[in-house]
Amino acid sequence: MKNITPRLIELFKHGFCTPQITQLAKKMKEPSTTIHYNIKKMEKEGAIKAYKAVFDYKKIGLGYCAYLLIRVSQDKYGKIDDVCEKLAKHNEVESVDIVTGDFEVLVKLRVKDSDEYYQFIQYIINNYSIIKAVSMTSLKQFKSEFVG
Amino acid sequence: MKNITPRLIELFKHGFCTPQITQLAKKMKEPSTTIHYNIKKMEKEGAIKAYKAVFDYKKIGLGYCAYLLIRVSQDKYGKIDDVCEKLAKHNEVESVDIVTGDFEVLVKLRVKDSDEYYQFIQYIINNYSIIKAVSMTSLKQFKSEFVG
DNA sequence: ATATTTTTCCGAATATTATTCAGTTATATA
DNA sequence: TATATAACTGAATAATATTCGGAAAAATAT
């Protein structure tokens, strides 16, 4: 046993996939070279950032999903961006947005269970300039990453 | 001009991509047939739901992103699930979660601009059993769909 | 209006890559 | 310890992406 799966998941989260030009061509009833041309164009323009896998997260040991609203201490200008960049580096973090409203940052997290979630929260509160954090645990997911 | 791009985007949002087995094999320093075997296994088990593209949404005319917290009227049991399923069907909707906290549902939206956003909000408030909705507009995105 | 440049499209040939298959090794179960 | 099941792998094959050259269309300049 080589324990391929966890390594595969980590790579698949960010990329290591590629378009199915022939399938697209069939679906769209266009020549595959035309599809190819248009895809490469989008890639060059930066319109396409990556090709990746979407998982059934329960089945890969990431069954605990939560949204976290954060208020950041504002003693230095530009601090929020720093915190966001640090948060984005964690591979438990699916998304990081600066948002309007009572909180400044909205983070989406995927971890194994509540223990791992608690650990993560503790870590970021202790290490980043976070004043207040409100958790919204996902109880049921109907759609994620545009996949239903 | 065949206007390939919009059709391509719609298909790429949900699928029409495939793993790069050779690249994964090189990266992981394992035989490509072993990688192939493991991927197919994950697909059969349902651990992998799809392979899809991630966009620079500004560049594809979906520059307006917002999170929407929703409270649903609870006169009938199971109503929340119905509303979530309806919401999930819209292709402006990236994710739908039932969450803990003051609101029941959290929806992530991607549209062209505030006009389109307002239209969407109006539509769902008029057509689904939504009592209250709070918008959190994304001002800056540091990470999305695990892609930074 | 028309010439010129740039972009988009697409068929045929080639290069890459995924997939199948058959056999081997490892792991789990009896 | 025997037997069954799952995981792994190299060699052959099938499928697919990519390149290239040129044609058509669109945009821009004259």
Coordinates of C-alpha atoms (C1' of nucleotides) in Angstrom, one line a residue:
Chain A
M1 CA 0.0 0.0 0.0
K2 CA 1.5 3.3 -1.2
N3 CA -1.0 5.7 0.3
I4 CA -1.7 7.4 -3.0
T5 CA -5.0 8.9 -2.2
P6 CA -4.1 11.7 0.3
R7 CA -1.3 13.0 -2.0
L8 CA -3.7 12.8 -5.0
I9 CA -6.3 14.8 -3.2
E10 CA -3.9 17.5 -2.3
L11 CA -2.7 17.9 -5.9
F12 CA -6.3 17.6 -7.3
K13 CA -7.5 20.5 -5.0
H14 CA -5.5 23.0 -7.0
G15 CA -4.9 21.5 -10.4
F16 CA -3.5 18.6 -12.3
C17 CA -6.5 18.3 -14.5
T18 CA -7.0 19.3 -18.1
P19 CA -9.9 20.0 -20.4
Q20 CA -11.6 17.3 -22.4
I21 CA -11.5 18.9 -25.8
T22 CA -13.0 16.0 -27.7
Q23 CA -15.9 15.7 -25.4
L24 CA -16.5 19.5 -25.4
A25 CA -16.3 19.5 -29.2
K26 CA -19.0 16.7 -29.4
K27 CA -21.2 18.5 -26.9
M28 CA -20.9 21.8 -28.7
K29 CA -20.9 20.4 -32.2
E30 CA -17.8 22.3 -33.2
P31 CA -14.4 21.1 -34.5
S32 CA -12.1 20.1 -31.7
T33 CA -9.3 22.4 -33.1
T34 CA -11.6 25.3 -32.7
I35 CA -12.4 24.4 -29.1
H36 CA -8.7 23.9 -28.5
Y37 CA -7.9 27.4 -30.0
N38 CA -10.5 29.1 -27.8
I39 CA -9.4 27.3 -24.6
K40 CA -5.8 28.2 -25.1
K41 CA -6.8 31.8 -25.7
M42 CA -8.6 31.9 -22.4
E43 CA -5.7 30.4 -20.6
K44 CA -3.3 33.0 -22.1
E45 CA -5.6 35.8 -21.1
G46 CA -5.7 34.4 -17.5
A47 CA -9.5 33.8 -17.7
I48 CA -9.0 30.2 -16.7
K49 CA -6.9 29.9 -13.5
A50 CA -6.9 26.1 -13.0
Y51 CA -8.5 22.8 -13.7
K52 CA -9.2 20.9 -10.6
A53 CA -11.3 18.1 -9.0
V54 CA -14.4 18.6 -6.8
F55 CA -14.8 16.0 -4.0
D56 CA -17.5 14.5 -1.9
Y57 CA -15.7 15.9 1.1
K58 CA -17.3 13.5 3.6
K59 CA -15.8 10.7 1.7
I60 CA -12.3 12.1 1.8
G61 CA -12.2 12.8 5.5
L62 CA -13.1 16.5 5.3
G63 CA -16.7 16.2 6.5
Y64 CA -16.6 19.3 8.7
C65 CA -17.3 22.5 6.8
A66 CA -17.8 25.9 8.4
Y67 CA -17.9 29.6 7.4
L68 CA -16.1 32.0 9.7
L69 CA -16.8 35.7 10.0
I70 CA -13.8 37.6 11.3
R71 CA -13.2 41.1 12.6
V72 CA -9.5 42.2 12.4
S73 CA -7.8 44.6 14.6
Q74 CA -7.0 47.8 12.6
D75 CA -4.0 49.4 14.4
K76 CA -2.0 49.2 11.2
Y77 CA -3.2 50.1 7.7
G78 CA -3.2 47.2 5.4
K79 CA -3.4 44.7 8.2
I80 CA -6.6 43.0 6.9
D81 CA -4.9 42.0 3.6
D82 CA -2.0 40.5 5.5
V83 CA -4.3 38.4 7.6
C84 CA -6.2 37.3 4.5
E85 CA -3.1 36.3 2.8
K86 CA -1.9 34.2 5.7
L87 CA -5.4 32.5 6.0
A88 CA -5.4 31.7 2.3
K89 CA -2.1 29.8 2.7
H90 CA -3.7 27.1 4.9
N91 CA -4.9 24.2 2.9
E92 CA -7.9 23.8 5.2
V93 CA -9.1 27.1 3.8
E94 CA -11.3 26.9 0.7
S95 CA -12.0 30.6 0.3
V96 CA -11.1 34.0 1.8
D97 CA -13.1 37.1 1.0
I98 CA -13.1 40.7 2.3
V99 CA -16.8 41.5 2.6
T100 CA -19.2 44.3 3.5
G101 CA -21.2 44.1 6.7
D102 CA -20.4 43.8 10.4
F103 CA -17.4 41.6 9.8
E104 CA -14.5 42.2 7.5
V105 CA -13.5 38.8 6.4
L106 CA -15.4 35.6 5.5
V107 CA -13.5 32.4 5.4
K108 CA -14.7 29.0 4.3
L109 CA -13.0 26.0 6.0
R110 CA -13.0 22.2 5.4
V111 CA -11.6 20.0 8.1
K112 CA -12.0 16.5 9.4
D113 CA -14.1 17.1 12.5
S114 CA -15.0 19.6 15.3
D115 CA -11.7 18.9 17.1
E116 CA -9.7 19.9 14.1
Y117 CA -11.9 22.9 13.6
Y118 CA -11.4 24.0 17.1
Q119 CA -7.6 23.6 16.8
F120 CA -7.6 25.7 13.6
I121 CA -9.7 28.5 15.2
Q122 CA -7.4 28.6 18.2
Y123 CA -4.4 28.8 16.0
I124 CA -5.6 31.7 13.9
I125 CA -7.0 33.7 16.9
N126 CA -3.7 33.3 18.7
N127 CA -1.5 34.0 15.7
Y128 CA -3.3 36.6 13.6
S129 CA -4.8 39.9 14.7
I130 CA -8.3 38.7 15.1
I131 CA -10.6 40.5 17.5
K132 CA -13.8 38.5 17.1
A133 CA -14.9 35.5 15.1
V134 CA -18.3 34.0 14.5
S135 CA -18.7 30.5 13.2
M136 CA -21.5 29.2 10.9
T137 CA -21.2 25.5 10.7
S138 CA -22.5 23.9 7.5
L139 CA -25.2 21.4 8.4
K140 CA -26.1 20.4 4.8
Q141 CA -24.6 21.3 1.5
F142 CA -26.7 21.6 -1.6
K143 CA -24.1 22.9 -3.9
S144 CA -20.4 23.7 -3.7
E145 CA -18.0 25.1 -6.2
F146 CA -20.9 25.2 -8.7
V147 CA -21.3 21.4 -8.4
G148 CA -24.6 20.3 -7.1
Chain B
M1 CA -17.3 34.5 -34.8
K2 CA -18.9 31.5 -33.2
N3 CA -19.2 32.8 -29.7
I4 CA -17.5 29.7 -28.2
T5 CA -16.5 31.3 -24.9
P6 CA -19.8 31.6 -23.0
R7 CA -20.8 28.1 -23.9
L8 CA -17.4 26.8 -22.9
I9 CA -17.6 28.6 -19.5
E10 CA -21.0 27.1 -18.7
L11 CA -19.7 23.6 -19.4
F12 CA -16.4 24.1 -17.6
K13 CA -18.2 25.3 -14.5
H14 CA -19.5 21.8 -13.8
G15 CA -17.2 19.4 -15.6
F16 CA -15.7 18.5 -19.0
C17 CA -12.2 18.2 -17.5
T18 CA -10.1 15.1 -16.7
P19 CA -7.1 14.2 -14.6
Q20 CA -3.6 14.6 -16.0
I21 CA -2.4 11.1 -15.0
T22 CA 1.1 11.4 -16.6
Q23 CA 1.7 14.8 -14.8
L24 CA 0.5 13.4 -11.5
A25 CA 2.7 10.3 -12.0
K26 CA 5.8 12.5 -12.6
K27 CA 5.0 14.7 -9.6
M28 CA 4.4 11.8 -7.3
K29 CA 7.1 9.6 -8.7
E30 CA 4.8 6.7 -9.1
P31 CA 3.9 4.6 -12.2
S32 CA 1.1 6.2 -14.2
T33 CA -0.9 3.0 -14.2
T34 CA -0.9 3.0 -10.4
I35 CA -2.2 6.6 -10.4
H36 CA -4.8 5.6 -12.9
Y37 CA -5.9 2.7 -10.8
N38 CA -6.3 4.9 -7.7
I39 CA -8.2 7.7 -9.5
K40 CA -10.7 5.3 -11.1
K41 CA -11.3 3.8 -7.6
M42 CA -12.0 7.2 -6.1
E43 CA -14.4 7.9 -9.0
K44 CA -16.3 4.6 -8.5
E45 CA -16.6 5.3 -4.8
G46 CA -18.0 8.7 -5.5
A47 CA -15.1 10.5 -3.7
I48 CA -14.5 12.6 -6.8
K49 CA -17.6 14.3 -8.0
A50 CA -16.3 16.3 -11.0
Y51 CA -13.3 17.8 -12.7
K52 CA -13.8 21.4 -13.6
A53 CA -12.3 24.8 -14.4
V54 CA -11.7 27.6 -12.0
F55 CA -12.0 31.1 -13.5
D56 CA -10.8 34.6 -13.0
Y57 CA -14.4 35.6 -12.6
K58 CA -13.7 39.3 -13.4
K59 CA -12.4 38.3 -16.7
I60 CA -15.4 36.2 -17.7
G61 CA -18.0 38.9 -16.8
L62 CA -18.9 37.6 -13.4
G63 CA -17.1 40.3 -11.4
Y64 CA -19.8 40.8 -8.8
C65 CA -19.6 38.2 -6.0
A66 CA -21.7 38.2 -2.8
Y67 CA -22.7 36.0 0.1
L68 CA -26.3 36.1 1.1
L69 CA -27.6 35.1 4.5
I70 CA -31.2 34.0 4.4
R71 CA -34.0 33.3 6.9
V72 CA -36.8 31.1 5.5
S73 CA -40.4 31.1 6.6
Q74 CA -41.0 27.9 8.5
D75 CA -44.8 27.3 8.2
K76 CA -44.1 23.9 6.6
Y77 CA -41.6 21.4 7.8
G78 CA -38.9 20.7 5.2
K79 CA -39.4 24.0 3.5
I80 CA -35.8 25.0 3.9
D81 CA -34.6 22.1 1.9
D82 CA -37.0 23.0 -0.9
V83 CA -35.8 26.6 -1.0
C84 CA -32.1 25.4 -1.0
E85 CA -32.8 23.0 -3.9
K86 CA -34.4 25.7 -5.9
L87 CA -31.5 28.1 -5.2
A88 CA -29.0 25.5 -6.1
K89 CA -30.5 25.2 -9.6
H90 CA -29.6 28.7 -10.6
N91 CA -26.3 29.0 -12.4
E92 CA -25.5 32.3 -10.7
V93 CA -25.3 30.3 -7.5
E94 CA -21.9 28.8 -6.6
S95 CA -22.8 27.3 -3.2
V96 CA -25.8 26.7 -0.9
D97 CA -25.4 25.7 2.7
I98 CA -27.7 25.2 5.6
V99 CA -25.8 26.8 8.5
T100 CA -26.0 27.3 12.2
G101 CA -26.4 30.9 13.6
D102 CA -29.0 33.6 13.2
F103 CA -29.7 32.7 9.6
E104 CA -30.6 29.3 8.1
V105 CA -29.1 29.4 4.7
L106 CA -25.8 30.8 3.2
V107 CA -25.7 31.3 -0.5
K108 CA -22.7 32.4 -2.6
L109 CA -23.5 34.2 -5.8
R110 CA -21.6 35.3 -8.9
V111 CA -23.1 37.7 -11.3
K112 CA -22.0 40.5 -13.7
D113 CA -22.8 43.6 -11.7
S114 CA -25.0 45.1 -8.9
D115 CA -27.9 45.4 -11.3
E116 CA -27.9 41.7 -12.0
Y117 CA -27.4 41.0 -8.3
Y118 CA -30.4 43.2 -7.4
Q119 CA -32.5 41.4 -10.0
F120 CA -31.6 38.0 -8.6
I121 CA -32.3 39.1 -5.0
Q122 CA -35.7 40.5 -6.1
Y123 CA -36.5 37.2 -7.9
I124 CA -35.7 34.9 -5.0
I125 CA -37.4 37.1 -2.4
N126 CA -40.6 37.2 -4.5
N127 CA -40.6 33.5 -5.5
Y128 CA -39.2 31.6 -2.6
S129 CA -40.3 31.7 1.1
I130 CA -37.6 34.1 2.2
I131 CA -38.4 36.3 5.3
K132 CA -35.1 38.2 5.6
A133 CA -31.9 38.4 3.6
V134 CA -28.6 40.0 4.4
S135 CA -26.0 40.6 1.8
M136 CA -22.2 40.5 2.2
T137 CA -20.6 41.7 -1.0
S138 CA -17.1 40.5 -1.7
L139 CA -14.7 43.4 -2.1
K140 CA -11.6 41.3 -2.6
Q141 CA -11.0 37.6 -3.1
F142 CA -7.8 36.0 -1.8
K143 CA -8.8 32.4 -2.5
S144 CA -11.7 30.7 -4.1
E145 CA -12.5 27.0 -4.6
F146 CA -9.1 26.2 -3.0
V147 CA -7.4 28.2 -5.7
G148 CA -5.4 31.3 -4.6
Chain C
dA1 C1' -15.8 51.8 -50.1
dT2 C1' -11.7 49.1 -50.2
dA3 C1' -7.2 47.6 -48.8
dT4 C1' -4.6 45.7 -44.9
dT5 C1' -3.9 43.7 -40.7
dT6 C1' -5.4 40.9 -37.1
dT7 C1' -8.2 37.4 -35.2
dT8 C1' -10.8 33.2 -35.6
dC9 C1' -11.6 28.9 -37.6
dC10 C1' -10.6 24.2 -39.1
dG11 C1' -8.7 19.7 -41.7
dA12 C1' -4.8 16.6 -41.8
dA13 C1' -0.6 14.9 -39.6
dT14 C1' 1.9 14.1 -35.5
dA15 C1' 2.9 13.8 -30.7
dT16 C1' 1.1 12.7 -26.1
dT17 C1' -1.6 10.6 -23.0
dA18 C1' -5.1 7.6 -21.2
dT19 C1' -6.7 2.9 -21.0
dT20 C1' -6.7 -2.0 -21.2
dC21 C1' -4.8 -6.3 -20.1
dA22 C1' -2.4 -9.9 -17.8
dG23 C1' 0.6 -11.0 -14.4
dT24 C1' 2.7 -9.9 -9.7
dT25 C1' 2.9 -8.4 -5.1
dA26 C1' 0.8 -7.1 -0.9
dT27 C1' -3.0 -7.2 2.4
dA28 C1' -6.9 -9.1 4.6
dT29 C1' -9.8 -13.0 5.9
dA30 C1' -10.8 -17.8 6.9
Chain D
dT1 C1' -1.0 -21.3 7.1
dA2 C1' -4.0 -21.4 3.1
dT3 C1' -7.1 -18.6 0.4
dA4 C1' -9.3 -14.7 -1.3
dT5 C1' -9.3 -10.0 -2.3
dA6 C1' -7.3 -5.6 -3.2
dA7 C1' -3.4 -2.9 -4.9
dC8 C1' 0.2 -2.4 -8.0
dT9 C1' 2.8 -2.3 -12.5
dG10 C1' 5.0 -2.9 -17.5
dA11 C1' 3.9 -3.5 -22.2
dA12 C1' 0.6 -2.9 -25.9
dT13 C1' -3.2 -0.4 -27.7
dA14 C1' -6.7 3.1 -28.1
dA15 C1' -7.9 7.6 -27.6
dT16 C1' -6.8 12.4 -27.3
dA17 C1' -4.4 16.7 -27.5
dT18 C1' -1.4 19.5 -30.2
dT19 C1' 0.9 21.5 -34.1
dC20 C1' 0.9 23.4 -38.5
dG21 C1' -0.6 25.6 -42.7
dG22 C1' -3.9 27.9 -44.7
dA23 C1' -8.8 29.8 -45.3
dA24 C1' -12.5 32.6 -43.7
dA25 C1' -14.1 36.3 -41.0
dA26 C1' -13.7 40.5 -38.4
dA27 C1' -11.5 44.7 -37.2
dT28 C1' -8.9 48.6 -38.5
dA29 C1' -6.8 51.8 -41.5
dT30 C1' -6.5 54.2 -46.0

